[in-house]
Amino acid sequence: MRLRVEVVALLLATVLPAWSMTSRVGTAAATATAATVTGVVIDSIAERPLAGALVQLVAADTGSRYGGAAVADSLGRFEFADVPDGRYMLGFLHPMLDSLGIEPPLRSLVVAGPDTVRADLAIPGAARLRMAVCGPPTAANSGTMVIGIVRNAEGRTPVAGARVTGEWFEYSVGNRGVESRRPRRVATSGSNGWFALCNVPSPGTVALAASNGVDSTDLIEVEIPARGVLRRELYLGGARAGANPEVASDRAAASAGRRTGEGQLSGVVVATQGRRPVAGAQVGISNGAQTTTDAQGAWSLANIPAGTRVLDVRAVGYYPERRAVDVVAGAAPVAISLRTFEAVLAAVKVTARTNGMSFSGFADRSRMGNGRFLTQRDIERRQPVATSEIFRSLPGVYLEILSAADTMSVFMAGAATGGGDVPAPEMRLVMRGTFTERCLPNVYLNSNLMNTLTALDIDALLKPKDIAAIEVYSPTQVPPQFQTGPTGCGAILFWTR
């Protein structure tokens, strides 16, 4: 079910030739009995004040020409002073309403006397919105949804007819054990760019993408909140070969790889602890342009494909960060906070005892034979100098050397081998993927996801003598507890002594 988007204009043709933070027009003069109308605008979906909402107050009495407008402050507060007695309609406008596909909510109020009138406004709650868009919850319909607007990166105009897909993993326990499946939802944006994907998991992770002809977004992962509604705008504007394997498979005959738009992005990288700038961090769009932060942690990227993309950030001693970003004109700077490896590994040591996915399951999984398993003895027999060398002769896993343009790691050869500070070509562990010839597997350390690690990162973190066992799974073999989403790639699990 799709809501009809209809923006209701509150301002009359003879009212409000211009608006300011608080304005009033009309012929009636303020009197001693004039009142104050005040309130707060709330975003019930995000459960926080809606800053920047344009609140409008117009007279509902016949013949009255009073009208006023005010912009809600950072706390969602608004106020109208010197409001004469009478009946009024109160409402607000905000881009969020368009993204949600709902009409501006209106409420009536009466002003009588000099007392302050409190009248709050709100976007409808998640439950009400889910009911209106997806219908009542049933056994087959969770009522949970992703909604938003597909826009052009240039000009941010709506894109009609865009194809939006969402996928995730679901697991069930039956006579044959734990089984997984990958549900898929597909929606087409309307004339105003609006789309809705109903019956997605909540809470849960959904892989989301949009396409229109040869243009596509990157495949991004979004977290559906427990309240069951996620608003996410998607921007198209730069087609790239391999940017979105799911969409690319649907347009294999098209001229993939042609860029229809380019943009720029900037920001700063700081350490989570102490908020110190991180100099020398590698920042780049996945499979695209890259740069390095300066002494103040600042960075900028130019001539990158416009649209919704994935940003990778890496620095020596810090846990990598991957984030979905919108490369559009006038995009705000992107602030990235990195955790140190020490902080992450400290959490690993604590959570590995309690998360239920411990090394104790290694023997059970190896007996099933659904993957490749290396014990401590197997590792010692190979006599590797560095951990990455273990995979040189392991079927199904490849050490891929990246070109200088693709390098995202600043580890030196000496960091892994004990040698001098001589730059080494970066290598990464790759597998044959479901959608691509090569893909990056999920990497786990003691059951904790340590994604986007290069081979040299792994060498710096793990010495062969510290490894108790390794599990390697192809895309179709990954156990359910180690599947993070429809990545189309496998997984590598490291267990330490």
Short mmCIF file of C-alpha atoms in Angstrom, two decimals:
data_model
loop_
_atom_site.label_atom_id
_atom_site.label_comp_id
_atom_site.label_asym_id
_atom_site.label_seq_id
_atom_site.Cartn_x
_atom_site.Cartn_y
_atom_site.Cartn_z
CA MET A 1 0.00 0.00 0.00
CA ARG A 2 1.33 3.43 -0.89
CA LEU A 3 0.35 6.72 0.68
CA ARG A 4 -0.74 9.57 -1.53
CA VAL A 5 1.71 12.42 -1.02
CA GLU A 6 -0.14 15.72 -0.87
CA VAL A 7 1.53 18.80 0.55
CA VAL A 8 -1.11 21.11 2.02
CA ALA A 9 -0.30 24.81 1.68
CA LEU A 10 -1.19 26.62 4.87
CA LEU A 11 -0.34 30.08 3.66
CA LEU A 12 -3.09 32.01 1.89
CA ALA A 13 -2.37 34.01 -1.26
CA THR A 14 -2.89 37.26 0.63
CA VAL A 15 -0.87 36.18 3.67
CA LEU A 16 2.84 35.99 4.39
CA PRO A 17 4.62 37.63 1.46
CA ALA A 18 7.81 36.60 3.31
CA TRP A 19 8.63 34.74 6.52
CA SER A 20 11.30 35.07 9.17
CA MET A 21 12.14 33.38 12.46
CA THR A 22 8.86 34.76 13.82
CA SER A 23 6.58 36.90 11.68
CA ARG A 24 3.02 38.14 11.65
CA VAL A 25 0.96 39.84 8.96
CA GLY A 26 -2.58 41.15 8.90
CA THR A 27 -4.60 44.28 9.55
CA ALA A 28 -5.53 43.59 13.16
CA ALA A 29 -3.34 45.50 15.60
CA ALA A 30 -1.95 43.83 18.68
CA THR A 31 -4.07 44.49 21.73
CA ALA A 32 -3.65 44.11 25.43
CA THR A 33 -5.56 40.87 25.22
CA ALA A 34 -3.27 39.31 22.59
CA ALA A 35 -1.93 35.92 23.56
CA THR A 36 1.19 33.81 22.93
CA VAL A 37 1.01 30.49 21.13
CA THR A 38 3.92 28.19 21.85
CA GLY A 39 4.82 24.53 21.49
CA VAL A 40 7.31 21.90 20.37
CA VAL A 41 7.54 19.94 17.10
CA ILE A 42 8.41 16.28 17.70
CA ASP A 43 9.71 13.65 15.29
CA SER A 44 7.87 10.63 16.68
CA ILE A 45 9.77 8.27 14.35
CA ALA A 46 13.20 9.23 15.68
CA GLU A 47 11.78 10.16 19.10
CA ARG A 48 13.47 13.57 19.20
CA PRO A 49 12.67 17.25 18.52
CA LEU A 50 12.30 18.22 14.86
CA ALA A 51 14.62 21.19 14.42
CA GLY A 52 14.12 23.49 11.44
CA ALA A 53 10.43 22.75 10.94
CA LEU A 54 8.52 25.68 9.38
CA VAL A 55 5.52 26.13 11.70
CA GLN A 56 2.55 28.07 10.32
CA LEU A 57 -0.40 29.61 12.14
CA VAL A 58 -3.35 30.94 10.11
CA ALA A 59 -6.75 32.23 11.13
CA ALA A 60 -9.72 29.95 10.53
CA ASP A 61 -12.34 32.67 11.17
CA THR A 62 -14.06 34.09 8.12
CA GLY A 63 -12.66 37.48 7.20
CA SER A 64 -9.60 37.31 9.43
CA ARG A 65 -6.28 37.97 7.71
CA TYR A 66 -3.93 36.92 10.50
CA GLY A 67 -1.05 34.62 9.60
CA GLY A 68 2.31 33.83 11.10
CA ALA A 69 5.31 31.58 10.57
CA ALA A 70 8.16 30.51 12.80
CA VAL A 71 11.10 28.13 12.45
CA ALA A 72 11.51 25.56 15.22
CA ASP A 73 14.84 25.87 17.03
CA SER A 74 17.30 23.06 17.82
CA LEU A 75 14.96 21.80 20.57
CA GLY A 76 11.93 21.89 18.28
CA ARG A 77 10.44 24.93 20.08
CA PHE A 78 8.39 27.63 18.36
CA GLU A 79 6.46 30.71 19.51
CA PHE A 80 3.95 33.21 18.12
CA ALA A 81 3.48 36.45 20.05
CA ASP A 82 0.59 38.93 19.99
CA VAL A 83 -1.98 36.51 18.62
CA PRO A 84 -5.50 38.03 18.73
CA ASP A 85 -8.56 36.11 19.86
CA GLY A 86 -10.01 33.69 17.36
CA ARG A 87 -9.91 30.21 15.87
CA TYR A 88 -6.72 29.04 14.15
CA MET A 89 -5.17 26.18 12.20
CA LEU A 90 -1.63 25.18 13.19
CA GLY A 91 0.67 23.01 11.08
CA PHE A 92 4.26 22.59 9.92
CA LEU A 93 6.34 21.76 6.85
CA HIS A 94 9.59 19.80 6.81
CA PRO A 95 11.49 17.65 4.25
CA MET A 96 10.94 14.69 6.58
CA LEU A 97 7.24 14.73 5.69
CA ASP A 98 8.04 14.27 2.01
CA SER A 99 10.44 11.43 2.78
CA LEU A 100 7.82 9.68 4.87
CA GLY A 101 5.16 10.23 2.20
CA ILE A 102 2.63 11.81 4.52
CA GLU A 103 0.55 14.98 4.52
CA PRO A 104 1.47 17.84 6.87
CA PRO A 105 -0.44 17.24 10.12
CA LEU A 106 -2.86 20.02 11.13
CA ARG A 107 -4.51 20.87 14.42
CA SER A 108 -7.06 23.50 15.39
CA LEU A 109 -6.87 25.75 18.44
CA VAL A 110 -8.77 28.62 20.01
CA VAL A 111 -7.17 31.76 21.41
CA ALA A 112 -9.31 33.61 23.99
CA GLY A 113 -7.70 36.12 26.30
CA PRO A 114 -4.07 36.89 27.11
CA ASP A 115 -3.14 33.46 28.45
CA THR A 116 -0.38 31.43 26.76
CA VAL A 117 -1.71 28.64 24.56
CA ARG A 118 0.39 25.48 24.38
CA ALA A 119 -0.02 23.46 21.17
CA ASP A 120 2.53 20.78 20.29
CA LEU A 121 2.91 19.23 16.84
CA ALA A 122 4.32 15.84 15.84
CA ILE A 123 5.02 13.52 12.97
CA PRO A 124 2.78 10.46 13.40
CA GLY A 125 4.26 7.62 15.44
CA ALA A 126 5.92 4.56 13.96
CA ALA A 127 2.99 2.23 14.67
CA ARG A 128 0.48 4.51 12.98
CA LEU A 129 2.75 5.05 10.00
CA ARG A 130 3.42 1.32 9.58
CA MET A 131 -0.30 0.63 9.65
CA ALA A 132 -1.01 3.25 6.98
CA VAL A 133 1.74 2.11 4.60
CA CYS A 134 2.04 -1.65 5.13
CA GLY A 135 -1.31 -2.54 6.66
CA PRO A 136 -1.98 -4.24 10.00
CA PRO A 137 0.68 -6.65 11.31
CA THR A 138 -0.05 -10.32 10.67
CA ALA A 139 1.83 -13.60 10.93
CA ALA A 140 3.09 -13.00 7.38
CA ASN A 141 3.58 -9.24 7.71
CA SER A 142 5.71 -7.78 10.48
CA GLY A 143 4.57 -4.28 9.55
CA THR A 144 8.20 -3.13 9.67
CA MET A 145 9.39 -0.98 6.79
CA VAL A 146 12.06 1.11 5.10
CA ILE A 147 10.78 4.28 3.47
CA GLY A 148 12.38 7.22 1.75
CA ILE A 149 12.90 9.06 -1.52
CA VAL A 150 15.24 8.27 -4.40
CA ARG A 151 16.86 11.47 -5.62
CA ASN A 152 19.33 12.68 -8.19
CA ALA A 153 22.62 13.61 -6.59
CA GLU A 154 22.73 16.70 -8.77
CA GLY A 155 19.91 19.02 -7.78
CA ARG A 156 18.40 16.44 -5.38
CA THR A 157 15.30 16.15 -7.57
CA PRO A 158 13.13 13.02 -7.13
CA VAL A 159 13.75 10.04 -9.41
CA ALA A 160 10.63 8.27 -10.64
CA GLY A 161 10.72 4.62 -11.60
CA ALA A 162 13.89 3.77 -9.66
CA ARG A 163 14.19 0.16 -8.48
CA VAL A 164 14.90 -0.20 -4.75
CA THR A 165 15.91 -3.59 -3.34
CA GLY A 166 16.38 -4.81 0.19
CA GLU A 167 17.78 -8.20 1.23
CA TRP A 168 18.64 -9.92 4.49
CA PHE A 169 19.27 -13.36 5.95
CA GLU A 170 16.70 -15.35 7.92
CA TYR A 171 17.30 -18.59 9.81
CA SER A 172 15.01 -21.42 10.84
CA VAL A 173 15.56 -24.56 12.88
CA GLY A 174 14.03 -27.76 11.51
CA ASN A 175 14.66 -31.46 11.10
CA ARG A 176 17.68 -30.70 8.94
CA GLY A 177 19.19 -28.34 11.51
CA VAL A 178 19.67 -24.61 11.03
CA GLU A 179 18.68 -23.45 7.57
CA SER A 180 19.10 -20.02 6.06
CA ARG A 181 17.29 -18.16 3.32
CA ARG A 182 17.60 -14.73 1.81
CA PRO A 183 14.30 -12.87 1.46
CA ARG A 184 14.15 -9.96 -0.94
CA ARG A 185 11.87 -6.96 -1.20
CA VAL A 186 11.63 -4.79 -4.30
CA ALA A 187 9.86 -1.46 -4.72
CA THR A 188 9.62 1.09 -7.52
CA SER A 189 9.76 4.78 -6.67
CA GLY A 190 6.71 6.86 -7.54
CA SER A 191 6.51 10.08 -9.49
CA ASN A 192 7.77 11.92 -6.41
CA GLY A 193 10.65 9.47 -5.84
CA TRP A 194 8.96 7.95 -2.80
CA PHE A 195 9.34 4.24 -2.02
CA ALA A 196 8.46 1.80 0.75
CA LEU A 197 9.78 -1.70 1.52
CA CYS A 198 7.40 -3.50 3.87
CA ASN A 199 7.87 -6.55 6.06
CA VAL A 200 11.60 -6.27 6.70
CA PRO A 201 13.22 -7.58 9.92
CA SER A 202 13.16 -5.48 13.08
CA PRO A 203 15.61 -5.14 14.61
CA GLY A 204 17.98 -6.39 11.94
CA THR A 205 20.40 -5.58 9.13
CA VAL A 206 19.19 -5.04 5.58
CA ALA A 207 21.35 -4.60 2.47
CA LEU A 208 19.82 -1.70 0.53
CA ALA A 209 20.42 -0.41 -3.01
CA ALA A 210 18.71 1.61 -5.71
CA SER A 211 19.14 1.64 -9.49
CA ASN A 212 17.77 3.46 -12.50
CA GLY A 213 19.10 2.35 -15.86
CA VAL A 214 22.90 2.26 -15.67
CA ASP A 215 23.01 4.38 -12.52
CA SER A 216 23.11 2.64 -9.17
CA THR A 217 24.01 3.27 -5.57
CA ASP A 218 26.56 1.17 -3.74
CA LEU A 219 25.15 -1.71 -1.75
CA ILE A 220 24.84 -0.31 1.78
CA GLU A 221 23.86 -1.97 5.04
CA VAL A 222 21.23 -0.28 7.21
CA GLU A 223 20.12 -1.17 10.72
CA ILE A 224 16.36 -1.38 11.24
CA PRO A 225 15.51 -0.01 14.71
CA ALA A 226 13.32 -1.86 17.17
CA ARG A 227 10.51 0.65 16.59
CA GLY A 228 10.19 -0.82 13.09
CA VAL A 229 10.54 2.20 10.78
CA LEU A 230 13.68 3.40 9.02
CA ARG A 231 13.82 6.47 6.80
CA ARG A 232 16.69 6.46 4.29
CA GLU A 233 17.06 8.64 1.23
CA LEU A 234 19.07 7.19 -1.66
CA TYR A 235 20.95 9.25 -4.25
CA LEU A 236 21.71 8.27 -7.83
CA GLY A 237 24.18 10.02 -10.06
CA GLY A 238 27.29 7.97 -10.83
CA ALA A 239 27.15 4.53 -12.44
CA ARG A 240 30.19 2.35 -11.77
CA ALA A 241 31.03 -1.15 -12.88
CA GLY A 242 30.81 -3.39 -9.86
CA ALA A 243 29.47 -0.67 -7.58
CA ASN A 244 26.45 -2.78 -6.75
CA PRO A 245 26.70 -6.43 -7.80
CA GLU A 246 23.00 -7.07 -7.18
CA VAL A 247 21.95 -4.23 -9.45
CA ALA A 248 24.76 -4.88 -11.93
CA SER A 249 23.42 -8.39 -12.50
CA ASP A 250 20.09 -6.87 -13.53
CA ARG A 251 21.67 -4.56 -16.08
CA ALA A 252 24.43 -6.77 -17.42
CA ALA A 253 23.63 -5.78 -20.98
CA ALA A 254 23.76 -2.07 -20.20
CA SER A 255 26.83 0.10 -20.57
CA ALA A 256 27.95 -0.34 -16.97
CA GLY A 257 30.87 1.73 -15.79
CA ARG A 258 29.86 5.04 -17.38
CA ARG A 259 29.92 7.85 -14.85
CA THR A 260 26.98 10.19 -15.15
CA GLY A 261 28.06 12.52 -12.39
CA GLU A 262 30.96 13.26 -10.11
CA GLY A 263 31.16 15.00 -6.76
CA GLN A 264 33.38 15.70 -3.82
CA LEU A 265 33.43 14.89 -0.14
CA SER A 266 35.41 16.13 2.85
CA GLY A 267 35.65 15.58 6.58
CA VAL A 268 37.87 14.87 9.54
CA VAL A 269 39.12 11.71 11.29
CA VAL A 270 39.64 11.69 15.06
CA ALA A 271 40.36 9.08 17.71
CA THR A 272 37.38 8.01 19.82
CA GLN A 273 39.41 8.39 23.00
CA GLY A 274 40.52 11.96 23.53
CA ARG A 275 39.11 13.18 20.18
CA ARG A 276 42.67 13.63 18.87
CA PRO A 277 43.11 14.16 15.10
CA VAL A 278 44.35 11.05 13.31
CA ALA A 279 47.04 12.04 10.81
CA GLY A 280 47.97 9.74 7.93
CA ALA A 281 44.67 7.84 7.92
CA GLN A 282 43.63 6.36 4.57
CA VAL A 283 40.19 7.53 3.41
CA GLY A 284 38.51 6.38 0.23
CA ILE A 285 35.38 5.38 -1.59
CA SER A 286 35.18 1.59 -1.95
CA ASN A 287 36.91 0.59 -5.20
CA GLY A 288 37.42 4.28 -5.96
CA ALA A 289 39.41 7.41 -5.17
CA GLN A 290 41.49 7.56 -1.99
CA THR A 291 43.40 10.15 0.01
CA THR A 292 45.30 10.64 3.29
CA THR A 293 44.40 12.84 6.26
CA ASP A 294 46.66 15.78 7.15
CA ALA A 295 48.09 16.70 10.55
CA GLN A 296 44.67 17.99 11.67
CA GLY A 297 42.92 14.78 10.55
CA ALA A 298 41.23 16.61 7.65
CA TRP A 299 40.68 15.01 4.25
CA SER A 300 38.91 15.68 0.97
CA LEU A 301 38.05 13.60 -2.09
CA ALA A 302 37.30 15.04 -5.52
CA ASN A 303 36.01 13.61 -8.80
CA ILE A 304 34.26 10.69 -7.11
CA PRO A 305 31.01 9.14 -8.38
CA ALA A 306 28.03 11.08 -7.09
CA GLY A 307 25.31 9.25 -5.20
CA THR A 308 25.05 7.01 -2.16
CA ARG A 309 28.45 5.37 -1.67
CA VAL A 310 30.48 3.44 0.90
CA LEU A 311 33.38 5.23 2.62
CA ASP A 312 36.31 3.21 4.03
CA VAL A 313 38.63 4.71 6.65
CA ARG A 314 41.79 3.01 7.93
CA ALA A 315 44.75 4.00 10.08
CA VAL A 316 47.64 2.15 11.70
CA GLY A 317 46.62 0.96 15.17
CA TYR A 318 42.92 1.72 14.67
CA TYR A 319 39.94 -0.46 13.83
CA PRO A 320 38.73 0.25 10.26
CA GLU A 321 35.47 2.13 9.78
CA ARG A 322 33.01 1.63 6.92
CA ARG A 323 30.11 4.03 6.48
CA ALA A 324 27.43 4.84 3.92
CA VAL A 325 27.71 8.44 2.68
CA ASP A 326 25.80 10.60 0.22
CA VAL A 327 28.02 12.30 -2.36
CA VAL A 328 25.82 15.26 -3.28
CA ALA A 329 26.31 18.95 -3.91
CA GLY A 330 26.73 20.84 -0.65
CA ALA A 331 27.21 17.66 1.41
CA ALA A 332 28.16 18.37 5.02
CA PRO A 333 31.65 17.32 6.18
CA VAL A 334 31.84 13.71 7.38
CA ALA A 335 33.19 13.22 10.90
CA ILE A 336 34.75 9.79 11.51
CA SER A 337 35.75 8.49 14.95
CA LEU A 338 38.16 5.53 15.08
CA ARG A 339 38.64 3.07 17.92
CA THR A 340 42.11 1.75 18.66
CA PHE A 341 42.89 -1.93 18.10
CA GLU A 342 43.75 -2.15 21.79
CA ALA A 343 40.23 -1.07 22.73
CA VAL A 344 38.65 -3.50 20.26
CA LEU A 345 40.83 -6.44 21.31
CA ALA A 346 40.11 -5.72 24.96
CA ALA A 347 36.40 -6.05 24.17
CA VAL A 348 37.13 -9.24 22.26
CA LYS A 349 38.73 -10.83 25.31
CA VAL A 350 35.69 -10.01 27.42
CA THR A 351 32.88 -10.86 25.00
CA ALA A 352 34.41 -14.04 23.62
CA ARG A 353 33.56 -15.83 26.87
CA THR A 354 29.89 -14.90 26.86
CA ASN A 355 28.55 -14.47 23.32
CA GLY A 356 27.77 -18.14 22.71
CA MET A 357 29.92 -18.37 19.55
CA SER A 358 33.13 -19.60 21.16
CA PHE A 359 35.91 -21.92 20.04
CA SER A 360 34.06 -24.79 21.73
CA GLY A 361 31.96 -25.15 18.55
CA PHE A 362 34.99 -25.66 16.32
CA ALA A 363 35.01 -29.46 16.72
CA ASP A 364 31.29 -29.76 15.96
CA ARG A 365 31.56 -27.61 12.86
CA SER A 366 34.67 -29.46 11.61
CA ARG A 367 32.90 -32.83 11.96
CA MET A 368 30.17 -31.56 9.65
CA GLY A 369 32.83 -30.92 7.02
CA ASN A 370 31.07 -27.83 5.71
CA GLY A 371 34.18 -25.71 5.18
CA ARG A 372 37.96 -25.94 5.64
CA PHE A 373 39.49 -26.31 9.09
CA LEU A 374 43.08 -25.84 10.25
CA THR A 375 44.16 -26.92 13.71
CA GLN A 376 47.18 -25.70 15.62
CA ARG A 377 49.13 -28.71 14.35
CA ASP A 378 48.15 -27.96 10.75
CA ILE A 379 49.42 -24.41 11.13
CA GLU A 380 52.70 -25.48 12.71
CA ARG A 381 53.27 -27.98 9.91
CA ARG A 382 53.12 -25.18 7.33
CA GLN A 383 55.78 -23.20 9.26
CA PRO A 384 54.49 -19.76 8.23
CA VAL A 385 56.58 -16.69 9.04
CA ALA A 386 53.48 -14.47 8.87
CA THR A 387 49.84 -15.44 9.30
CA SER A 388 48.91 -14.46 5.74
CA GLU A 389 51.33 -17.08 4.38
CA ILE A 390 48.97 -19.80 5.66
CA PHE A 391 46.56 -18.96 2.84
CA ARG A 392 49.04 -19.12 -0.04
CA SER A 393 48.33 -22.81 -0.58
CA LEU A 394 44.77 -22.97 0.77
CA PRO A 395 42.20 -23.68 -1.97
CA GLY A 396 39.46 -21.12 -2.34
CA VAL A 397 41.39 -18.24 -0.73
CA TYR A 398 43.71 -15.92 -2.62
CA LEU A 399 46.27 -13.30 -1.66
CA GLU A 400 45.53 -10.45 -4.04
CA ILE A 401 48.10 -7.70 -4.52
CA LEU A 402 46.49 -4.31 -4.94
CA SER A 403 47.65 -1.54 -7.21
CA ALA A 404 48.96 1.69 -5.73
CA ALA A 405 45.67 3.41 -6.54
CA ASP A 406 43.72 0.84 -4.54
CA THR A 407 46.00 0.72 -1.51
CA MET A 408 44.11 1.37 1.72
CA SER A 409 46.70 0.13 4.26
CA VAL A 410 49.68 2.03 5.59
CA PHE A 411 51.32 -0.94 7.29
CA MET A 412 54.98 -1.30 6.37
CA ALA A 413 56.68 -4.56 5.52
CA GLY A 414 58.68 -4.33 8.73
CA ALA A 415 55.52 -4.27 10.83
CA ALA A 416 54.68 -7.81 9.82
CA THR A 417 58.11 -9.35 9.30
CA GLY A 418 60.36 -7.48 11.69
CA GLY A 419 62.35 -5.95 8.84
CA GLY A 420 63.07 -2.35 7.99
CA ASP A 421 60.60 0.34 7.07
CA VAL A 422 60.36 -0.64 3.42
CA PRO A 423 56.91 -0.17 1.85
CA ALA A 424 55.40 -3.47 0.75
CA PRO A 425 52.64 -3.97 -1.81
CA GLU A 426 49.37 -4.33 0.04
CA MET A 427 47.70 -7.71 -0.10
CA ARG A 428 44.21 -8.69 0.90
CA LEU A 429 42.51 -12.02 1.38
CA VAL A 430 39.84 -12.58 -1.25
CA MET A 431 37.49 -15.37 -2.30
CA ARG A 432 35.34 -16.20 -5.28
CA GLY A 433 31.99 -14.53 -4.58
CA THR A 434 28.40 -15.26 -5.45
CA PHE A 435 27.99 -12.05 -7.44
CA THR A 436 31.61 -11.21 -8.34
CA GLU A 437 34.75 -13.08 -9.35
CA ARG A 438 36.55 -11.80 -6.25
CA CYS A 439 35.09 -10.56 -2.96
CA LEU A 440 36.26 -9.67 0.55
CA PRO A 441 35.26 -12.30 3.15
CA ASN A 442 34.14 -11.40 6.64
CA VAL A 443 37.02 -11.88 9.07
CA TYR A 444 36.32 -12.91 12.68
CA LEU A 445 38.71 -12.94 15.63
CA ASN A 446 37.41 -15.08 18.49
CA SER A 447 33.88 -14.67 17.04
CA ASN A 448 34.14 -10.87 16.84
CA LEU A 449 33.76 -9.34 13.39
CA MET A 450 36.94 -7.53 12.30
CA ASN A 451 35.95 -6.47 8.80
CA THR A 452 37.99 -4.77 6.05
CA LEU A 453 41.35 -6.06 7.35
CA THR A 454 44.12 -6.45 4.79
CA ALA A 455 46.60 -9.33 4.89
CA LEU A 456 49.19 -7.09 6.55
CA ASP A 457 46.64 -5.95 9.13
CA ILE A 458 46.08 -9.60 10.04
CA ASP A 459 49.84 -10.20 10.17
CA ALA A 460 50.24 -7.28 12.57
CA LEU A 461 47.39 -8.46 14.80
CA LEU A 462 48.05 -12.21 14.86
CA LYS A 463 51.25 -14.22 15.03
CA PRO A 464 51.07 -17.83 13.80
CA LYS A 465 52.16 -19.12 17.22
CA ASP A 466 49.12 -17.46 18.83
CA ILE A 467 46.54 -19.15 16.59
CA ALA A 468 44.66 -22.17 17.91
CA ALA A 469 42.54 -22.82 14.80
CA ILE A 470 41.23 -21.32 11.56
CA GLU A 471 37.90 -21.89 9.80
CA VAL A 472 37.38 -20.96 6.15
CA TYR A 473 33.91 -20.91 4.55
CA SER A 474 32.80 -20.23 0.99
CA PRO A 475 29.68 -18.03 0.46
CA THR A 476 27.32 -21.02 0.58
CA GLN A 477 28.98 -22.65 3.61
CA VAL A 478 29.02 -19.85 6.20
CA PRO A 479 27.28 -20.96 9.45
CA PRO A 480 24.22 -18.83 10.29
CA GLN A 481 25.82 -17.27 13.39
CA PHE A 482 28.64 -15.88 11.24
CA GLN A 483 26.51 -14.42 8.46
CA THR A 484 26.15 -10.64 8.71
CA GLY A 485 24.03 -9.98 5.64
CA PRO A 486 23.69 -10.75 1.93
CA THR A 487 27.33 -9.94 1.14
CA GLY A 488 27.73 -12.74 -1.38
CA CYS A 489 31.09 -13.66 0.12
CA GLY A 490 32.47 -16.18 2.60
CA ALA A 491 34.06 -15.92 6.04
CA ILE A 492 37.40 -16.62 7.75
CA LEU A 493 37.43 -17.33 11.50
CA PHE A 494 40.57 -17.06 13.65
CA TRP A 495 40.68 -18.59 17.14
CA THR A 496 43.55 -17.69 19.46
CA ARG A 497 45.10 -19.80 22.22
#
